[in-house]
Coordinates of C-alpha atoms in Angstrom, one line a residue:
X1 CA 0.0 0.0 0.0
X2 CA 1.1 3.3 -1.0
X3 CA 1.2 5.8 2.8
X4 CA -1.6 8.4 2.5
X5 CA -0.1 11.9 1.1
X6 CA 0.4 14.6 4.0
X7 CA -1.5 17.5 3.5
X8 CA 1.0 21.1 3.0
X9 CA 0.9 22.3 6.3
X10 CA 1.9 19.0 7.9
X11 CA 4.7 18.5 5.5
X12 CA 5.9 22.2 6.1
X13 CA 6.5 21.6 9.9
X14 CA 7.8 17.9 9.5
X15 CA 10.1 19.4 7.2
X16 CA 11.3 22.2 9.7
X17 CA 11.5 19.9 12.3
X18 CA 14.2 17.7 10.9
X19 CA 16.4 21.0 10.0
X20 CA 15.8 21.9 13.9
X21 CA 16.9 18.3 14.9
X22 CA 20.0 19.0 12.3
X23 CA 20.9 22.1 14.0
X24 CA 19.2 25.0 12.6
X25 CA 16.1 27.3 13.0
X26 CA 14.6 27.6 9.8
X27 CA 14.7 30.8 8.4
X28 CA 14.1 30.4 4.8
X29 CA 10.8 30.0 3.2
X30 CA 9.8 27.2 1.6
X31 CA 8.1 27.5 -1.3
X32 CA 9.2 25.3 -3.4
X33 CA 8.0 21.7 -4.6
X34 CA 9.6 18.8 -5.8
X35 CA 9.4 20.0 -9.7
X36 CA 10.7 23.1 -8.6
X37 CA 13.6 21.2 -6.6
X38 CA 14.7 19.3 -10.0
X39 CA 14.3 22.5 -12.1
X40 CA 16.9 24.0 -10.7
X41 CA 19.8 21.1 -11.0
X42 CA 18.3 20.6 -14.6
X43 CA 19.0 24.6 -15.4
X44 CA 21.9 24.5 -13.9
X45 CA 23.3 21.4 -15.7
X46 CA 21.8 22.8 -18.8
X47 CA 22.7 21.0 -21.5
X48 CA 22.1 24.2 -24.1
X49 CA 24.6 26.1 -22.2
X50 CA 27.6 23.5 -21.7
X51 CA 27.0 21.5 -24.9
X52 CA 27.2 24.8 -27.3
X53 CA 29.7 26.7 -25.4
X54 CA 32.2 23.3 -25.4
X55 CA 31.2 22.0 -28.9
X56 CA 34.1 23.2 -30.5
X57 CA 37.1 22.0 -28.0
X58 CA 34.8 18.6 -28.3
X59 CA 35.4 19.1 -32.5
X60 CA 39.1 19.1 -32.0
X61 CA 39.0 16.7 -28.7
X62 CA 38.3 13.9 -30.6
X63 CA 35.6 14.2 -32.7
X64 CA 32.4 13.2 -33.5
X65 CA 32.8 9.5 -32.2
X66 CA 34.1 11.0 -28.8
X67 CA 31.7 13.5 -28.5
X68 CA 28.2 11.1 -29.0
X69 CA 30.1 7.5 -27.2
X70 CA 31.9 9.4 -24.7
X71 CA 28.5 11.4 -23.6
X72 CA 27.0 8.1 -22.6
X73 CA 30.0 6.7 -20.8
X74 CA 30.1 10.1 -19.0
X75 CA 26.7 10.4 -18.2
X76 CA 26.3 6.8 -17.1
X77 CA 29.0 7.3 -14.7
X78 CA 27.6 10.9 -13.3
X79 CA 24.2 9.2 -12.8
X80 CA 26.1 7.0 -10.2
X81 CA 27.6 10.0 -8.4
X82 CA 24.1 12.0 -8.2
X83 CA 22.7 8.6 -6.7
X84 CA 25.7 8.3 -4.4
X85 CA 25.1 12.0 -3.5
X86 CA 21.5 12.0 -3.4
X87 CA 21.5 9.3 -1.0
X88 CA 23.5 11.4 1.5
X89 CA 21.5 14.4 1.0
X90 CA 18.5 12.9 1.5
X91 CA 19.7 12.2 5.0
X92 CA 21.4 16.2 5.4
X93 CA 19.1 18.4 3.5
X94 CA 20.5 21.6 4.2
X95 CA 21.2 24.5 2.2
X96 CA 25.1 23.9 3.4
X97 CA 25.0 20.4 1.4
X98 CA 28.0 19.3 0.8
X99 CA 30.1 20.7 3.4
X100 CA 27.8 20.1 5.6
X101 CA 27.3 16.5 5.1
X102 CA 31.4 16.3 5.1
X103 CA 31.2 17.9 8.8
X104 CA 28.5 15.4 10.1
X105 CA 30.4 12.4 8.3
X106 CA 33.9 13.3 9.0
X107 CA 34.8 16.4 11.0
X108 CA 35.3 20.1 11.2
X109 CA 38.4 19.9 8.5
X110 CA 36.7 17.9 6.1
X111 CA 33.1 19.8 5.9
X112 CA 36.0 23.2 6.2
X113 CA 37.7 22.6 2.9
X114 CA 34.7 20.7 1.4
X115 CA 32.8 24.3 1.6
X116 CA 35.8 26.3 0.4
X117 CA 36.1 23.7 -2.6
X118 CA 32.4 24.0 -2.9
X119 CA 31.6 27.7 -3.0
X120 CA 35.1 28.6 -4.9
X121 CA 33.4 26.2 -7.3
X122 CA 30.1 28.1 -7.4
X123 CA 31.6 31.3 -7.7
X124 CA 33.4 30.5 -10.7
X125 CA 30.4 28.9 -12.2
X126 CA 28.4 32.1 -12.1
X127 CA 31.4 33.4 -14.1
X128 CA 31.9 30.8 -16.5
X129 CA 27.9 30.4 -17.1
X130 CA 27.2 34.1 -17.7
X131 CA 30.3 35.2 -19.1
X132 CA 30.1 32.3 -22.0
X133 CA 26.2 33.6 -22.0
X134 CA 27.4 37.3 -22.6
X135 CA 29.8 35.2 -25.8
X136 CA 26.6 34.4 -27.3
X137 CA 25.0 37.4 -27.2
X138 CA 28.2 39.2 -29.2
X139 CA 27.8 36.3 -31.8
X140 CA 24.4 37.2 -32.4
X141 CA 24.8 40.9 -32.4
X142 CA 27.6 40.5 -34.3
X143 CA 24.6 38.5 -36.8
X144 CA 22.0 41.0 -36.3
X145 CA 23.6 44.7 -36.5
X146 CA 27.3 43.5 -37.4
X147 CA 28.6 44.4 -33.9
X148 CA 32.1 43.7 -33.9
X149 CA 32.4 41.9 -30.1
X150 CA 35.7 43.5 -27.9
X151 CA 36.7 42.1 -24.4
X152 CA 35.5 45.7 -23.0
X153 CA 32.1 45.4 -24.9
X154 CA 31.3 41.5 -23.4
X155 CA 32.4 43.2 -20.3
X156 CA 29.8 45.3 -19.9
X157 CA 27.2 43.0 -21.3
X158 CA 28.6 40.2 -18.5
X159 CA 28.1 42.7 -16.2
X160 CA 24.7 43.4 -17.1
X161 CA 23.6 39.5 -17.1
X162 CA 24.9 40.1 -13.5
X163 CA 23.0 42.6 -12.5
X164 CA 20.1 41.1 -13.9
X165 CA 19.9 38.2 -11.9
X166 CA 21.0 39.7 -9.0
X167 CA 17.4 41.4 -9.0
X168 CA 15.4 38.4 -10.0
X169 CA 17.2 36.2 -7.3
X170 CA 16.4 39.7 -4.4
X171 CA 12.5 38.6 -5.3
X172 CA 12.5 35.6 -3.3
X173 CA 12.8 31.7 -3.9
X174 CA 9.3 31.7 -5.5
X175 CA 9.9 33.6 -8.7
X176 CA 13.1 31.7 -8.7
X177 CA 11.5 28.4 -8.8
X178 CA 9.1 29.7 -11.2
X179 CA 11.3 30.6 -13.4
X180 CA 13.5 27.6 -13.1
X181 CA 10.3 25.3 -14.1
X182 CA 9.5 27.5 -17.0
X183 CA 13.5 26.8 -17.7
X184 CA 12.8 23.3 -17.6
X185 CA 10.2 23.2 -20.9
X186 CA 12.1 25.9 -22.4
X187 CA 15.3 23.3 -22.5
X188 CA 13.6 20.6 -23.7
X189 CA 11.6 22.4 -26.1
X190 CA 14.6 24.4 -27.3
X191 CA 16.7 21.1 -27.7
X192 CA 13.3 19.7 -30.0
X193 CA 13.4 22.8 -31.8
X194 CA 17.3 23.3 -32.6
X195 CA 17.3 19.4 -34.2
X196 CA 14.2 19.2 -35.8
X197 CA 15.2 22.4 -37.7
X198 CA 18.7 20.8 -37.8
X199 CA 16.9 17.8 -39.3
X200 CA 14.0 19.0 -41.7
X201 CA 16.1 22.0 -43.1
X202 CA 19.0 21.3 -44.5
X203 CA 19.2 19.2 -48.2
X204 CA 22.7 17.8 -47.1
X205 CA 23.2 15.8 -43.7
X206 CA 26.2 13.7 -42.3
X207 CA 26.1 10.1 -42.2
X208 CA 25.8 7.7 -39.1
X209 CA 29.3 6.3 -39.9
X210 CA 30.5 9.8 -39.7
X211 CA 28.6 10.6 -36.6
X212 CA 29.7 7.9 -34.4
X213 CA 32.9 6.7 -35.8
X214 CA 34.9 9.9 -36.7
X215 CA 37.9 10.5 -34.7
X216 CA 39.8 14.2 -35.1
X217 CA 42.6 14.5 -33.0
X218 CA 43.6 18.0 -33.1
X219 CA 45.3 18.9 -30.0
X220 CA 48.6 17.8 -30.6
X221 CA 49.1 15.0 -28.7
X222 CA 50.0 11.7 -30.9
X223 CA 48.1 9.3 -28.2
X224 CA 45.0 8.3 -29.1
X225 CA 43.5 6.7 -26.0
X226 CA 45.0 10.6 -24.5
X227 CA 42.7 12.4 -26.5
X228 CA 39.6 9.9 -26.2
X229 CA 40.0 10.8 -22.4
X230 CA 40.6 14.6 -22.8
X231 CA 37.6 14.3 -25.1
X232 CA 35.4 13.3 -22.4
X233 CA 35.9 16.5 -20.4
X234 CA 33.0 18.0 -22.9
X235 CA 30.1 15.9 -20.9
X236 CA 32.1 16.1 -17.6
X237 CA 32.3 19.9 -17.9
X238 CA 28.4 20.3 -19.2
X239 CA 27.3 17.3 -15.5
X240 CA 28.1 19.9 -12.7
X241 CA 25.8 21.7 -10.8
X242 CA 23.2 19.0 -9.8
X243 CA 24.1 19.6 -6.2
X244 CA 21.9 22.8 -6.4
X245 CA 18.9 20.4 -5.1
X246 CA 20.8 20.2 -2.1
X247 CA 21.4 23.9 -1.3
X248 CA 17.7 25.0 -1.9
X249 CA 16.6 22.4 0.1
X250 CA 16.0 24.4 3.2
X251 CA 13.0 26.0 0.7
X252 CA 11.9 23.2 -0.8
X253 CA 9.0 21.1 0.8
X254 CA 9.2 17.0 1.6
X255 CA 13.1 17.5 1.3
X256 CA 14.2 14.4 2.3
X257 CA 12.8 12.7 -1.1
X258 CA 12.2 15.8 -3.5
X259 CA 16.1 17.1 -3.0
X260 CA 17.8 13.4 -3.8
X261 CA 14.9 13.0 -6.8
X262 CA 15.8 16.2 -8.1
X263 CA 19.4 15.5 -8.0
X264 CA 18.8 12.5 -10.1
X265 CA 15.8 13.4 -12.5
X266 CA 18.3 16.4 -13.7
X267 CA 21.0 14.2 -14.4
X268 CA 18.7 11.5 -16.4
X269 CA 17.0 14.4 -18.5
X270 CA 19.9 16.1 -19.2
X271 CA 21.6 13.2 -20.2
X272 CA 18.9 12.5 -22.5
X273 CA 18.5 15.7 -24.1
X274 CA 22.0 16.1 -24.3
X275 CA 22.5 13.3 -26.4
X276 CA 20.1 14.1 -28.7
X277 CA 21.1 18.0 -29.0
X278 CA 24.5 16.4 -29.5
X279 CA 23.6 14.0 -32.0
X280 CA 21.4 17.0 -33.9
X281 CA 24.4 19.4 -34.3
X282 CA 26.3 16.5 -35.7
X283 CA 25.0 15.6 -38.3
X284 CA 23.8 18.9 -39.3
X285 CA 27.8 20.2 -39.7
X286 CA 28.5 21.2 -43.5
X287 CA 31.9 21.8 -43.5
X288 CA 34.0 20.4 -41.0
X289 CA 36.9 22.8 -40.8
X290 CA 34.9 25.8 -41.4
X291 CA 32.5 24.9 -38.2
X292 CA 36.1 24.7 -36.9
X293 CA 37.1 28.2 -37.7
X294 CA 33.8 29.7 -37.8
X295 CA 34.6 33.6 -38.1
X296 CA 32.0 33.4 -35.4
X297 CA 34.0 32.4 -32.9
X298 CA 31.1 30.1 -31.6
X299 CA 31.4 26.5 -34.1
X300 CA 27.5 26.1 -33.4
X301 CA 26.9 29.1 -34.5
X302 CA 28.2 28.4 -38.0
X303 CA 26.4 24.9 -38.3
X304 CA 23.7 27.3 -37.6
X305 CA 24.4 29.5 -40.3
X306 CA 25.4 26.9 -43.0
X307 CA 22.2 24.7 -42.5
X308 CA 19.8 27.5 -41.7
X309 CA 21.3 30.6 -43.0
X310 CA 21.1 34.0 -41.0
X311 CA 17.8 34.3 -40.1
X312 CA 17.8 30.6 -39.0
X313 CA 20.9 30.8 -37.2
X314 CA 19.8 34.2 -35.3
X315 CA 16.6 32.4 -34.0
X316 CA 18.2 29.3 -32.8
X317 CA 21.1 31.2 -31.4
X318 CA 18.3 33.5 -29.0
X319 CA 16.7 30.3 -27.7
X320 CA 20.4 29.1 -26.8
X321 CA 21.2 32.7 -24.9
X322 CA 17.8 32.4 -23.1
X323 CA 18.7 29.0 -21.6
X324 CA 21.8 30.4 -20.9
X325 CA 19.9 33.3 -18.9
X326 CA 18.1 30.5 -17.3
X327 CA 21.1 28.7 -16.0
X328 CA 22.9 31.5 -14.9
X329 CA 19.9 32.7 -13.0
X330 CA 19.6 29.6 -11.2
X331 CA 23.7 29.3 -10.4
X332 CA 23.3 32.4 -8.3
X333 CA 20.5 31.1 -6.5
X334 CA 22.5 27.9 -5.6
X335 CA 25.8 29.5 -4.7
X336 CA 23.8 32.4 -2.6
X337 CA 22.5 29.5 -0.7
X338 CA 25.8 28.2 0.0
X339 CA 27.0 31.3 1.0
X340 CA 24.4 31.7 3.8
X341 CA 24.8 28.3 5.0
X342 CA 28.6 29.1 5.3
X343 CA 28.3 32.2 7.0
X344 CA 25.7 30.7 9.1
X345 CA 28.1 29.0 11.0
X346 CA 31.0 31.6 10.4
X347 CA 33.1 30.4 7.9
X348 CA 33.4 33.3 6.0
X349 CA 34.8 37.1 6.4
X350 CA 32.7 38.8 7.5
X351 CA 29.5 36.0 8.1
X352 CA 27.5 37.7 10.7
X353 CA 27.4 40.3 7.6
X354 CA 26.3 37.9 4.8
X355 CA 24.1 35.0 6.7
X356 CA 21.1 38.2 7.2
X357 CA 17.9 36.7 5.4
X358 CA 15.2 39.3 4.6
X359 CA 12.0 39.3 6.2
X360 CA 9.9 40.3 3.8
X361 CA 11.3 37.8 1.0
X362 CA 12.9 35.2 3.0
X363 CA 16.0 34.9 0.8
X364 CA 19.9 36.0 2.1
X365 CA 19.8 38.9 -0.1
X366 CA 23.4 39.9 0.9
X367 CA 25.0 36.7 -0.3
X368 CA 23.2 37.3 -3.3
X369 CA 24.8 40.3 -4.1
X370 CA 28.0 39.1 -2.9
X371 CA 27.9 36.0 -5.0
X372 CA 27.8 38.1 -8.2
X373 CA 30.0 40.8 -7.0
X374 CA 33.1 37.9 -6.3
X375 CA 31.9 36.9 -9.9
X376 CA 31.8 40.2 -11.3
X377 CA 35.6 40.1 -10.2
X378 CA 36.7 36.8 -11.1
X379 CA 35.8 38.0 -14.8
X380 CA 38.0 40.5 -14.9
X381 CA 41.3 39.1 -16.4
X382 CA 39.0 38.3 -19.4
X383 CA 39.9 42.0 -20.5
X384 CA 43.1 41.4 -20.8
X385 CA 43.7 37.8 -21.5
X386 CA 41.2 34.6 -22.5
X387 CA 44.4 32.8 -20.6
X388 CA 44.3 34.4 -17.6
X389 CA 40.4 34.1 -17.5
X390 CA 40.1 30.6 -18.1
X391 CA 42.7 30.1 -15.6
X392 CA 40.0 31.7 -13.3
X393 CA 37.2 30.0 -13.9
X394 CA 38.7 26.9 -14.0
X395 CA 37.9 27.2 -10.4
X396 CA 34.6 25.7 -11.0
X397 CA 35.2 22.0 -12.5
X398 CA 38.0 21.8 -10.0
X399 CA 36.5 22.7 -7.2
X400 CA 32.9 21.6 -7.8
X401 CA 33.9 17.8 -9.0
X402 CA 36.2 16.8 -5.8
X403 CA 33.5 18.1 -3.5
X404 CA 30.9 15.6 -4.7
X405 CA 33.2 12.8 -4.0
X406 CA 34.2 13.6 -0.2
X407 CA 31.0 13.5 1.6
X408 CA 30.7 10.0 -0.9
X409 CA 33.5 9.0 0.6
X410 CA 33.1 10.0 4.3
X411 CA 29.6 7.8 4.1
X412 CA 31.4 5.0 3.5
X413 CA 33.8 5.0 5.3
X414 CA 31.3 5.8 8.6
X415 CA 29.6 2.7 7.3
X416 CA 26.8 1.2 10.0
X417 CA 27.4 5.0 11.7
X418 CA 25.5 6.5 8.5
X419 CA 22.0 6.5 9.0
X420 CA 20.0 7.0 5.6
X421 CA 16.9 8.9 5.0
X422 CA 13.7 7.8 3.4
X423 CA 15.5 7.9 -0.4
X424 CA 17.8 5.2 0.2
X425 CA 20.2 2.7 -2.5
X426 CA 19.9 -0.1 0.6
X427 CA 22.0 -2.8 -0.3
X428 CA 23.5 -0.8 -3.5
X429 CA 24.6 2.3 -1.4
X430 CA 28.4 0.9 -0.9
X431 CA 28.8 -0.4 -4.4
X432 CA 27.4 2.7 -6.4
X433 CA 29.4 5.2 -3.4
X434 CA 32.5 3.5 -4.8
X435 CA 32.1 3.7 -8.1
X436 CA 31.7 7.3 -7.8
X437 CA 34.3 8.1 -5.9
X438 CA 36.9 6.2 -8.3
X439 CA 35.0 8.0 -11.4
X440 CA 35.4 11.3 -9.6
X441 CA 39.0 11.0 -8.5
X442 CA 39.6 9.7 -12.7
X443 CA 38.4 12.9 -13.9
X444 CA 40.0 15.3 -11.6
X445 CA 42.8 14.1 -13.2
X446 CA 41.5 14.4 -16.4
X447 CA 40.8 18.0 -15.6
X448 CA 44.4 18.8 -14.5
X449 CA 46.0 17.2 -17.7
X450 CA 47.4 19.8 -20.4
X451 CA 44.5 19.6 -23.2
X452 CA 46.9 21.1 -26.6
X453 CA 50.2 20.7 -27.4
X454 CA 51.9 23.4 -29.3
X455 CA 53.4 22.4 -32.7
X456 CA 57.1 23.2 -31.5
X457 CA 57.1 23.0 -27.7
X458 CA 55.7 21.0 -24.8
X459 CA 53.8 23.6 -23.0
X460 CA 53.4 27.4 -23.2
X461 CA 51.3 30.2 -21.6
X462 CA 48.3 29.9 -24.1
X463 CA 48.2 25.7 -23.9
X464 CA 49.0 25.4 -20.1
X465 CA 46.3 23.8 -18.2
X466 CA 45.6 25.9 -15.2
X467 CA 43.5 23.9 -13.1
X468 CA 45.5 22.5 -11.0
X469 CA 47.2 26.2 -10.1
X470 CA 43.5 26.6 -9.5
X471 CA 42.8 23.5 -6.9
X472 CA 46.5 24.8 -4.9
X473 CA 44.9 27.8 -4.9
X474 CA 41.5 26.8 -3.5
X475 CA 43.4 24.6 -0.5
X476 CA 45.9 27.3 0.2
X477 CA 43.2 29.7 0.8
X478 CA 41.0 27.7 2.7
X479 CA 44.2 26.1 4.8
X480 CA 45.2 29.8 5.3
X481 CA 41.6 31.2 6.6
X482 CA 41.5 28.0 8.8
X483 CA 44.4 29.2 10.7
X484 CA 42.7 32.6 10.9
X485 CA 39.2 31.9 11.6
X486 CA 38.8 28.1 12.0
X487 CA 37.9 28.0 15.5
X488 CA 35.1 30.6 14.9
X489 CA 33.8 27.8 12.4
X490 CA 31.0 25.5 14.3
X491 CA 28.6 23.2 12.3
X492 CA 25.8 22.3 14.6
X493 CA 25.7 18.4 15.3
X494 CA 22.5 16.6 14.6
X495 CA 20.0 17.9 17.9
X496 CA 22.3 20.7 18.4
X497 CA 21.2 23.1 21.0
X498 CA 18.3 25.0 19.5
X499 CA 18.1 28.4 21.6
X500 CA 22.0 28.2 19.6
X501 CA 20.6 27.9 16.4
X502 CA 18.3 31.2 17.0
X503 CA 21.0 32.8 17.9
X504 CA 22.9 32.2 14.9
X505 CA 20.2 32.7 12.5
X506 CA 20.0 36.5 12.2
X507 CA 17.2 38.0 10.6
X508 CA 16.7 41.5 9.6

């Protein structure tokens, strides 16, 4: 027999009741349901943002075969960290998530530099998401009234994207989860759109030989089997974010089972979607080396253009910027989140300044604005070097990926001590929880490997892979604020003193 649905009001304080026994008074508002819980990972993850933007290194990365084989491999392997990560969430759904699963599992260090690798990550997200976003929109202005795109110009159109959902976040967590369901049909109706234009249009298409058993290796490196595993970084890149169920689950209603579903609904329909927006753009390419060096600067752009022509090409190209808009929107709701929870229990500079939650909204308005502030900066180098940007942002993957894995890892090793919640692998937990945790520590790898080789050297300034500068970086600062402010840093133990939690939760 199914158990009789609870009625709103008796979920709400069940709900509340389990963050109290966690630690915390609740203070956000929870407005959000279990579709709206998913939305959110699924337009973060969005596969119209990370597919376009990384087509081309995937063109170069191995090709066609790499691109369409490896996206199944990859996403196969993500589905069993989201299930891994959705089980523990399920049984810590705060908006702290990761770091503060790490805490509960393993200690004050761990759920320390789990955060700092978790909200560096975030931050650099918001960067990478709205910044590629502000990319698109030169490419199609650049279409539309033949404005020539300069770093100052995408500056100040970043900047804008910024600003912009800085306000729709300062609303409250009901537009945002309004908006993130509307994201949801918009994605999967955008992907329809994009290939069956991509399909019906054009008079010439590739063939399935081409599709799924082209290899282009044009990154320099003379290994195969290399470049088949840098290749896969496309769909690892495009799979982050799903932890965003976890962060907005201190709004979001029956958290215990909507969080861990959302985690893993966004995964399986982006995974879908993905393969079939992947497989679209494929076979739609024209010319092969001219989608390479598309004058664009964006290749799907110019498969755009060749199949469509311009007025095609702009129209697909403003249903890929919207999405982009959507995810963005979304990131800074997730990483504002994080910030709270982290200044909740004063890990941050100045935390008694940032955990303040409005009254009238219920959303930590001040880490919103200073989640796209720290973006706003980490942006800047993009003015005077795509190097020195990229080296930036590569914050995200490299902080982002390792944080899944920890708390992963910390379950399993607490064993019997671990108690699940309601959504559960049973039996499976220990199995799956392994195989994610060797997937994850594979492809931090991965991300740390040089990706080109110049013609005539081994490395150089423009083919140097920055990422693991990035993860010393991460550690170093989190190490170094540890020795400044660690002891002010106190996550509440399951049943922590209430009248404590009050006291930490300051609303103004």
């Amino acid at each position: 027999m199914s158990p009789t649905p609870r009625s709103g009001p008796t979920r709400l304080s069940d709900d509340d009741a389990l963050l109290r026994d966690l630690g915390y008074e609740p203070v956000l508002t929870r407005r959000m349901g279990a579709f709206g819980n998913f939305a959110i990972s699924f337009s973060v993850i969005s596969v119209l943002s990370g597919c376009m933007t990384l087509y081309g290194f995937g063109m170069g990365a191995g090709g066609p075969a790499v691109m369409l084989w490896g996206w199944i491999v990859v996403g196969a392997m993500v589905m069993f960290v989201g299930a891994a990560l959705a089980e523990v969430t399920s049984a810590y759904p705060t908006s702290g998530a990761l770091y503060y699963m790490a805490d509960q599992l393993g200690g004050r260090r761990w759920g320390w530099y789990t955060g700092w690798l978790n909200l560096l990550g975030l931050l650099g997200a918001i960067a990478g998401i709205d910044y590629g976003c502000a990319l698109f929109m030169g490419a199609f202005a650049n279409l539309q009234w033949g404005f020539g795109p300069t770093p100052q110009s995408i500056m100040v159109i970043y900047l804008v994207i910024l600003a912009v959902h800085a306000a729709l976040n300062l609303f409250g967590v009901r537009l945002v989860s309004v908006l993130n369901s509307i994201s949801v049909w918009w994605h999967l109706a955008g992907v329809g759109v994009i290939v069956t234009a991509l399909t019906l249009v054009p008079a010439h298409h590739q063939s399935a030989h081409f599709v799924f058993t082209t290899f282009v290796n044009g990154t320099g490196w003379h290994s195969n089997l290399y470049v088949v595993m840098i290749g896969l970084l496309l769909a690892q890149y495009t799979f982050c974010g799903y932890d965003a169920s976890a962060h907005l689950s201190e709004e979001t209603t029956d958290a215990q089972t909507s969080a861990p579903r959302g985690i893993v609904r966004s995964i399986a329909w982006s995974w879908l979607a993905g393969f079939v927006l992947l497989a679209g753009l494929t076979f739609a390419i024209q010319d092969y080396a001219g989608t390479q060096g598309s004058a664009t600067g964006v290749p799907p752009a110019q498969i755009f253009l060749d199949a469509l022509g311009t007025s095609g090409a702009k129209g697909l190209l403003l249903i890929v910027i919207v999405a982009q808009l959507f995810c963005g929107n979304a990131e800074v709701a997730a990483c504002s989140r994080m910030v709270f929870a982290f200044s909740r229990d004063g890990a941050l500079p100045g935390s008694r300044h940032w955990r303040r939650v409005s009254s009238r909204t219920g959303t930590p308005t001040r880490a919103v604005l200073l989640s796209v502030t720290v973006a706003a900066l980490l942006a800047l180098p993009a003015l005077y070097s795509t190097v020195a940007y990229g080296a930036v942002t590569a914050i995200n993957v490299i902080g982002i990926t390792p944080a899944y894995a920890i708390p992963i890892y910390l379950r399993l090793r607490a064993g019997r001590r671990f108690t699940p919640g309601p959504w559960n692998l049973g039996r499976w937990g220990v199995l799956i929880g392994w195989v994610a945790v060797v997937w994850v520590v594979f492809v931090t790898v991965l991300f740390c490997l040089p990706q080109t080789r110049p013609e005539h050297s081994l490395v150089s300034v423009a083919s140097f892979n920055y990422a693991p500068i990035a993860l010393v970086v991460v550690l170093a600062l989190a190490a170094f604020w540890w020795r400044i402010a660690g002891r002010g840093y106190e996550v509440p133990t399951v049943a922590a003193d209430r009248e404590m939690a009050k006291l930490e939760a300051e609303i103004v």
